Short mmCIF file of C-alpha atoms and ligand atoms in Angstrom, two decimals:
data_model
loop_
_atom_site.label_atom_id
_atom_site.label_comp_id
_atom_site.label_asym_id
_atom_site.label_seq_id
_atom_site.Cartn_x
_atom_site.Cartn_y
_atom_site.Cartn_z
CA MET Z 1289 0.00 0.00 0.00
CA ILE Z 1290 1.48 3.31 -1.12
CA GLN Z 1291 0.50 6.57 0.54
CA ILE Z 1292 0.83 9.74 -1.52
CA ASP Z 1293 1.24 13.24 -0.07
CA ALA Z 1294 2.12 16.63 -1.50
CA LEU Z 1295 5.14 18.60 -0.34
CA PRO Z 1296 4.56 22.24 -1.28
CA ALA Z 1297 7.46 24.01 -3.01
CA PHE Z 1298 8.01 27.56 -4.31
CA THR Z 1299 4.70 29.43 -4.59
CA ASP Z 1300 2.45 26.88 -6.28
CA ASN Z 1301 4.39 23.67 -6.99
CA TYR Z 1302 3.72 20.30 -5.39
CA ILE Z 1303 6.37 17.63 -5.03
CA TRP Z 1304 4.51 14.32 -4.83
CA LEU Z 1305 5.87 11.99 -2.17
CA LEU Z 1306 5.08 8.28 -2.55
CA GLN Z 1307 5.54 6.30 0.65
CA ASP Z 1308 5.95 2.55 1.03
CA THR Z 1309 5.28 2.48 4.77
CA ALA Z 1310 5.97 -1.26 5.23
CA ASN Z 1311 9.52 -0.86 3.95
CA GLN Z 1312 10.07 2.79 4.94
CA ARG Z 1313 11.04 3.68 1.41
CA CYS Z 1314 9.80 6.67 -0.56
CA ALA Z 1315 9.96 8.28 -3.96
CA VAL Z 1316 9.35 11.84 -5.15
CA VAL Z 1317 8.04 13.27 -8.40
CA ASP Z 1318 9.49 16.49 -9.84
CA PRO Z 1319 11.51 17.80 -6.88
CA GLY Z 1320 12.15 21.36 -8.06
CA ASP Z 1321 13.58 22.09 -4.62
CA ALA Z 1322 15.47 19.62 -2.42
CA ALA Z 1323 14.69 21.41 0.85
CA PRO Z 1324 11.08 20.23 1.45
CA VAL Z 1325 12.10 16.62 0.70
CA LEU Z 1326 15.18 16.75 2.94
CA ALA Z 1327 13.07 18.29 5.71
CA TRP Z 1328 10.56 15.44 5.41
CA LEU Z 1329 13.34 12.85 5.55
CA GLU Z 1330 14.73 14.57 8.63
CA ARG Z 1331 11.33 14.30 10.32
CA HIS Z 1332 11.14 10.59 9.34
CA PRO Z 1333 14.35 8.93 10.50
CA GLY Z 1334 14.90 5.47 9.06
CA TRP Z 1335 13.19 6.31 5.78
CA GLN Z 1336 15.10 5.96 2.52
CA LEU Z 1337 14.48 8.04 -0.59
CA SER Z 1338 14.95 5.39 -3.27
CA ASP Z 1339 13.60 6.94 -6.47
CA ILE Z 1340 13.14 10.32 -8.16
CA LEU Z 1341 10.72 10.59 -11.08
CA VAL Z 1342 10.99 13.58 -13.42
CA THR Z 1343 8.40 14.58 -16.04
CA HIS Z 1344 10.28 17.35 -17.89
CA HIS Z 1345 13.34 19.58 -17.77
CA HIS Z 1346 11.97 22.85 -16.33
CA HIS Z 1347 13.84 24.15 -13.31
CA ASP Z 1348 10.84 24.05 -10.97
CA HIS Z 1349 10.73 20.27 -11.61
CA VAL Z 1350 14.42 19.30 -11.59
CA GLY Z 1351 16.07 21.98 -9.41
CA GLY Z 1352 16.45 19.65 -6.39
CA VAL Z 1353 17.35 16.45 -8.21
CA GLU Z 1354 21.14 16.50 -7.95
CA GLN Z 1355 21.20 17.54 -4.30
CA LEU Z 1356 18.70 14.81 -3.38
CA LYS Z 1357 20.60 12.20 -5.37
CA ALA Z 1358 23.87 13.19 -3.68
CA ALA Z 1359 22.26 13.08 -0.23
CA THR Z 1360 20.36 9.80 -0.61
CA GLY Z 1361 21.71 7.84 -3.57
CA ALA Z 1362 18.23 7.77 -5.10
CA ARG Z 1363 17.87 6.56 -8.67
CA VAL Z 1364 16.74 9.26 -11.11
CA TYR Z 1365 14.24 8.56 -13.91
CA GLY Z 1366 13.50 11.09 -16.61
CA PRO Z 1367 12.52 11.67 -20.21
CA ALA Z 1368 15.07 10.39 -22.73
CA GLN Z 1369 14.52 13.36 -25.05
CA GLU Z 1370 15.47 16.08 -22.55
CA HIS Z 1371 18.48 17.08 -20.51
CA ILE Z 1372 17.73 15.95 -16.94
CA PRO Z 1373 20.47 16.50 -14.35
CA GLY Z 1374 21.61 13.29 -12.65
CA ARG Z 1375 19.37 11.05 -14.75
CA ASP Z 1376 20.12 7.33 -14.37
CA VAL Z 1377 17.28 5.87 -16.41
CA ALA Z 1378 16.18 7.50 -19.70
CA LEU Z 1379 12.55 6.83 -20.50
CA ASP Z 1380 10.83 6.81 -23.89
CA ASP Z 1381 7.19 6.37 -24.80
CA ASN Z 1382 5.74 3.02 -23.66
CA ALA Z 1383 8.69 2.18 -21.43
CA SER Z 1384 7.82 0.65 -18.08
CA VAL Z 1385 9.44 1.15 -14.71
CA ARG Z 1386 8.85 -0.41 -11.32
CA VAL Z 1387 9.04 2.00 -8.36
CA LEU Z 1388 8.18 1.03 -4.76
CA GLY Z 1389 6.52 -2.08 -6.15
CA LEU Z 1390 4.27 -0.07 -8.49
CA ASP Z 1391 4.47 -0.63 -12.24
CA PHE Z 1392 4.43 2.61 -14.20
CA GLN Z 1393 3.93 2.93 -17.91
CA ILE Z 1394 5.52 5.92 -19.64
CA ILE Z 1395 3.33 8.05 -21.87
CA ALA Z 1396 5.06 10.62 -24.09
CA VAL Z 1397 3.06 13.85 -23.83
CA PRO Z 1398 4.81 16.53 -25.92
CA GLY Z 1399 3.40 20.06 -25.86
CA HIS Z 1400 4.48 21.95 -22.75
CA THR Z 1401 7.98 20.72 -23.58
CA LEU Z 1402 8.89 18.41 -26.46
CA GLY Z 1403 10.20 15.51 -24.37
CA HIS Z 1404 7.63 15.69 -21.54
CA ILE Z 1405 6.55 12.30 -20.19
CA ALA Z 1406 3.80 11.15 -17.83
CA TYR Z 1407 3.93 8.19 -15.44
CA TYR Z 1408 0.83 5.99 -15.34
CA CYS Z 1409 0.22 3.17 -12.87
CA ASP Z 1410 -2.64 0.89 -13.83
CA GLN Z 1411 -3.69 -0.20 -10.31
CA PRO Z 1412 -7.16 -1.79 -10.43
CA GLU Z 1413 -8.94 0.38 -7.83
CA THR Z 1414 -7.01 3.61 -8.08
CA PRO Z 1415 -4.97 4.08 -11.24
CA LEU Z 1416 -2.42 6.86 -10.77
CA LEU Z 1417 -1.23 9.48 -13.24
CA PHE Z 1418 1.69 11.82 -12.63
CA CYS Z 1419 1.44 14.22 -15.54
CA GLY Z 1420 3.69 17.17 -14.61
CA ASP Z 1421 2.68 20.32 -16.48
CA THR Z 1422 0.62 18.62 -19.20
CA LEU Z 1423 -2.86 18.09 -17.76
CA PHE Z 1424 -3.75 20.41 -14.88
CA ALA Z 1425 -6.91 20.38 -12.79
CA ALA Z 1426 -9.35 22.23 -15.07
CA GLY Z 1427 -6.53 23.31 -17.38
CA CYS Z 1428 -3.38 22.35 -19.24
CA GLY Z 1429 0.21 23.49 -19.51
CA ARG Z 1430 1.38 26.34 -21.68
CA LEU Z 1431 2.94 25.49 -25.03
CA PHE Z 1432 6.57 26.44 -24.51
CA GLU Z 1433 8.03 24.02 -27.04
CA GLY Z 1434 5.32 22.02 -28.77
CA THR Z 1435 2.45 22.80 -31.11
CA PRO Z 1436 -1.25 22.89 -30.21
CA GLU Z 1437 -1.70 19.72 -32.29
CA GLN Z 1438 0.93 17.89 -30.22
CA MET Z 1439 -0.57 18.99 -26.92
CA HIS Z 1440 -4.09 18.14 -28.06
CA HIS Z 1441 -2.94 14.66 -29.02
CA SER Z 1442 -1.11 14.26 -25.71
CA LEU Z 1443 -4.23 15.22 -23.76
CA GLU Z 1444 -6.31 12.81 -25.83
CA ARG Z 1445 -3.98 9.99 -24.81
CA LEU Z 1446 -4.35 10.90 -21.14
CA ALA Z 1447 -8.13 11.28 -21.48
CA ALA Z 1448 -8.31 7.71 -22.80
CA LEU Z 1449 -7.12 6.32 -19.45
CA PRO Z 1450 -9.76 4.98 -17.02
CA ALA Z 1451 -12.17 7.63 -15.68
CA LYS Z 1452 -11.29 6.81 -12.05
CA THR Z 1453 -7.60 7.57 -12.63
CA LEU Z 1454 -6.26 9.95 -9.99
CA VAL Z 1455 -4.55 12.92 -11.62
CA TYR Z 1456 -1.47 14.24 -9.82
CA CYS Z 1457 -0.30 17.37 -11.60
CA THR Z 1458 2.45 19.65 -10.36
CA HIS Z 1459 0.85 23.05 -9.75
CA GLU Z 1460 -1.96 24.56 -7.68
CA TYR Z 1461 -3.60 26.39 -10.58
CA THR Z 1462 -7.10 24.96 -10.16
CA LEU Z 1463 -8.97 28.08 -9.09
CA SER Z 1464 -7.63 30.34 -11.84
CA ASN Z 1465 -8.18 27.54 -14.36
CA LEU Z 1466 -11.80 27.29 -13.27
CA ARG Z 1467 -12.28 31.04 -13.76
CA PHE Z 1468 -11.33 30.47 -17.38
CA ALA Z 1469 -13.49 27.33 -17.61
CA LYS Z 1470 -16.48 29.39 -16.43
CA ALA Z 1471 -15.82 31.93 -19.17
CA VAL Z 1472 -15.75 29.16 -21.78
CA GLU Z 1473 -18.84 27.36 -20.45
CA PRO Z 1474 -20.97 29.72 -18.35
CA GLN Z 1475 -23.85 27.21 -18.36
CA ASN Z 1476 -21.88 24.14 -17.25
CA PRO Z 1477 -23.20 23.15 -13.78
CA HIS Z 1478 -20.22 20.89 -13.04
CA ILE Z 1479 -17.82 23.79 -13.57
CA ALA Z 1480 -19.95 26.06 -11.36
CA GLN Z 1481 -20.02 23.42 -8.61
CA ARG Z 1482 -16.30 22.75 -8.83
CA PHE Z 1483 -15.56 26.47 -8.77
CA ASP Z 1484 -17.50 26.76 -5.49
CA ASP Z 1485 -15.80 23.66 -4.01
CA VAL Z 1486 -12.32 24.84 -4.98
CA THR Z 1487 -12.98 28.38 -3.76
CA GLN Z 1488 -13.79 26.90 -0.34
CA LEU Z 1489 -10.67 24.72 -0.31
CA ARG Z 1490 -8.39 27.60 -1.28
CA ALA Z 1491 -10.00 29.92 1.26
CA HIS Z 1492 -8.65 27.46 3.86
CA ASN Z 1493 -5.36 27.12 2.02
CA ARG Z 1494 -6.13 23.46 1.23
CA ILE Z 1495 -4.86 21.47 -1.73
CA THR Z 1496 -7.26 20.85 -4.64
CA LEU Z 1497 -5.46 17.74 -5.90
CA PRO Z 1498 -5.46 14.96 -6.91
CA SER Z 1499 -8.23 15.26 -9.43
CA THR Z 1500 -9.85 12.41 -11.37
CA LEU Z 1501 -10.13 12.03 -15.11
CA ALA Z 1502 -13.89 11.75 -14.66
CA LEU Z 1503 -14.03 15.21 -13.09
CA GLU Z 1504 -11.63 16.63 -15.69
CA LYS Z 1505 -13.83 15.39 -18.52
CA LEU Z 1506 -16.76 17.27 -17.00
CA THR Z 1507 -14.98 20.51 -16.14
CA ASN Z 1508 -11.70 20.91 -18.07
CA PRO Z 1509 -12.29 22.91 -21.28
CA PHE Z 1510 -9.13 21.49 -22.82
CA LEU Z 1511 -10.65 17.98 -22.62
CA ARG Z 1512 -14.00 19.24 -23.92
CA THR Z 1513 -13.02 20.37 -27.42
CA THR Z 1514 -15.65 18.09 -28.98
CA GLU Z 1515 -18.49 19.74 -27.03
CA THR Z 1516 -20.73 21.83 -29.28
CA SER Z 1517 -21.00 24.58 -26.68
CA VAL Z 1518 -17.20 24.91 -26.45
CA LYS Z 1519 -16.74 24.96 -30.22
CA GLU Z 1520 -19.55 27.50 -30.70
CA LYS Z 1521 -18.18 29.76 -27.98
CA LEU Z 1522 -14.84 29.84 -29.74
CA ASP Z 1523 -16.31 30.28 -33.22
CA GLU Z 1524 -18.28 33.23 -31.88
CA ARG Z 1525 -15.26 34.73 -30.10
CA ASN Z 1526 -12.90 34.41 -33.06
CA GLY Z 1527 -15.48 35.07 -35.77
CA THR Z 1528 -14.31 31.93 -37.56
CA ILE Z 1529 -15.40 28.32 -37.84
CA ASN Z 1530 -13.11 25.95 -35.98
CA PRO Z 1531 -13.35 22.82 -38.09
CA THR Z 1532 -11.68 20.28 -35.79
CA PRO Z 1533 -11.24 19.58 -32.08
CA SER Z 1534 -7.56 20.33 -32.58
CA THR Z 1535 -8.27 23.86 -33.86
CA VAL Z 1536 -10.76 24.35 -31.02
CA PHE Z 1537 -7.95 23.35 -28.67
CA ALA Z 1538 -5.53 25.81 -30.29
CA GLY Z 1539 -8.10 28.60 -29.96
CA LEU Z 1540 -8.75 27.77 -26.29
CA ARG Z 1541 -5.04 27.72 -25.49
CA ALA Z 1542 -4.47 31.08 -27.20
CA TRP Z 1543 -7.48 32.57 -25.37
CA LYS Z 1544 -6.25 31.24 -22.02
CA ASP Z 1545 -2.74 32.66 -22.65
CA ALA Z 1546 -4.28 36.14 -22.75
CA PHE Z 1547 -7.00 35.54 -20.11
ZN1 ZN J 2223 7.06 23.17 -16.72
FE1 FE J 2224 6.11 23.64 -13.69
#
């Protein structure tokens, strides 16, 4: 049984901490800063950091990797197509890795960066997805390196995973993402409800993650590009006809960039 907690870092990052309590071993995902992880290890004597999973090369995801590796000897996994400091295992699409007894499948999700990968664990009851800055709660990552078509395809691959999959993304952006979602779909009751729920959580400084794919499909505009209401909203806004879900996605992303 693996317990998963978030270690906050910087202003809005989360470093996911996976804990194998029986063996007192743990792993972290995207440690942009070593300090919160080292502080946790200090509070938990006897625990060993065995693995570090990295989704992409941005500093807020890899900044703590080398210090943690030097301090603990942890093995570092990361995307093969990017420069990842201290990487021991280079991962390509469809690779599989076993971490703390969990089997993860690698899904290449280019868009935010070109080599970005996600880690998916197909556990029967609670499948897990660590998707970095690709799929956010009610949003998606900015396109720093890839094209809208690439990102749209990446999100389609993630959306095809089981609806009950728990989505562990790396930033607390949910509330601002939902403000945008409300602008795209003012009549969507699921978005309205989630906006209220998340407003409450944030008012108490609580985390809004993990999400589920089921909830994302109901409330995340970037997974709703085939909805007539989303397409029509964009057609109306841009004064053009968006012929495909991919062009709807591109229009949404450009709108959100300026929102
Ligand atoms: Zn990033
Ligand atoms: Fe980030």
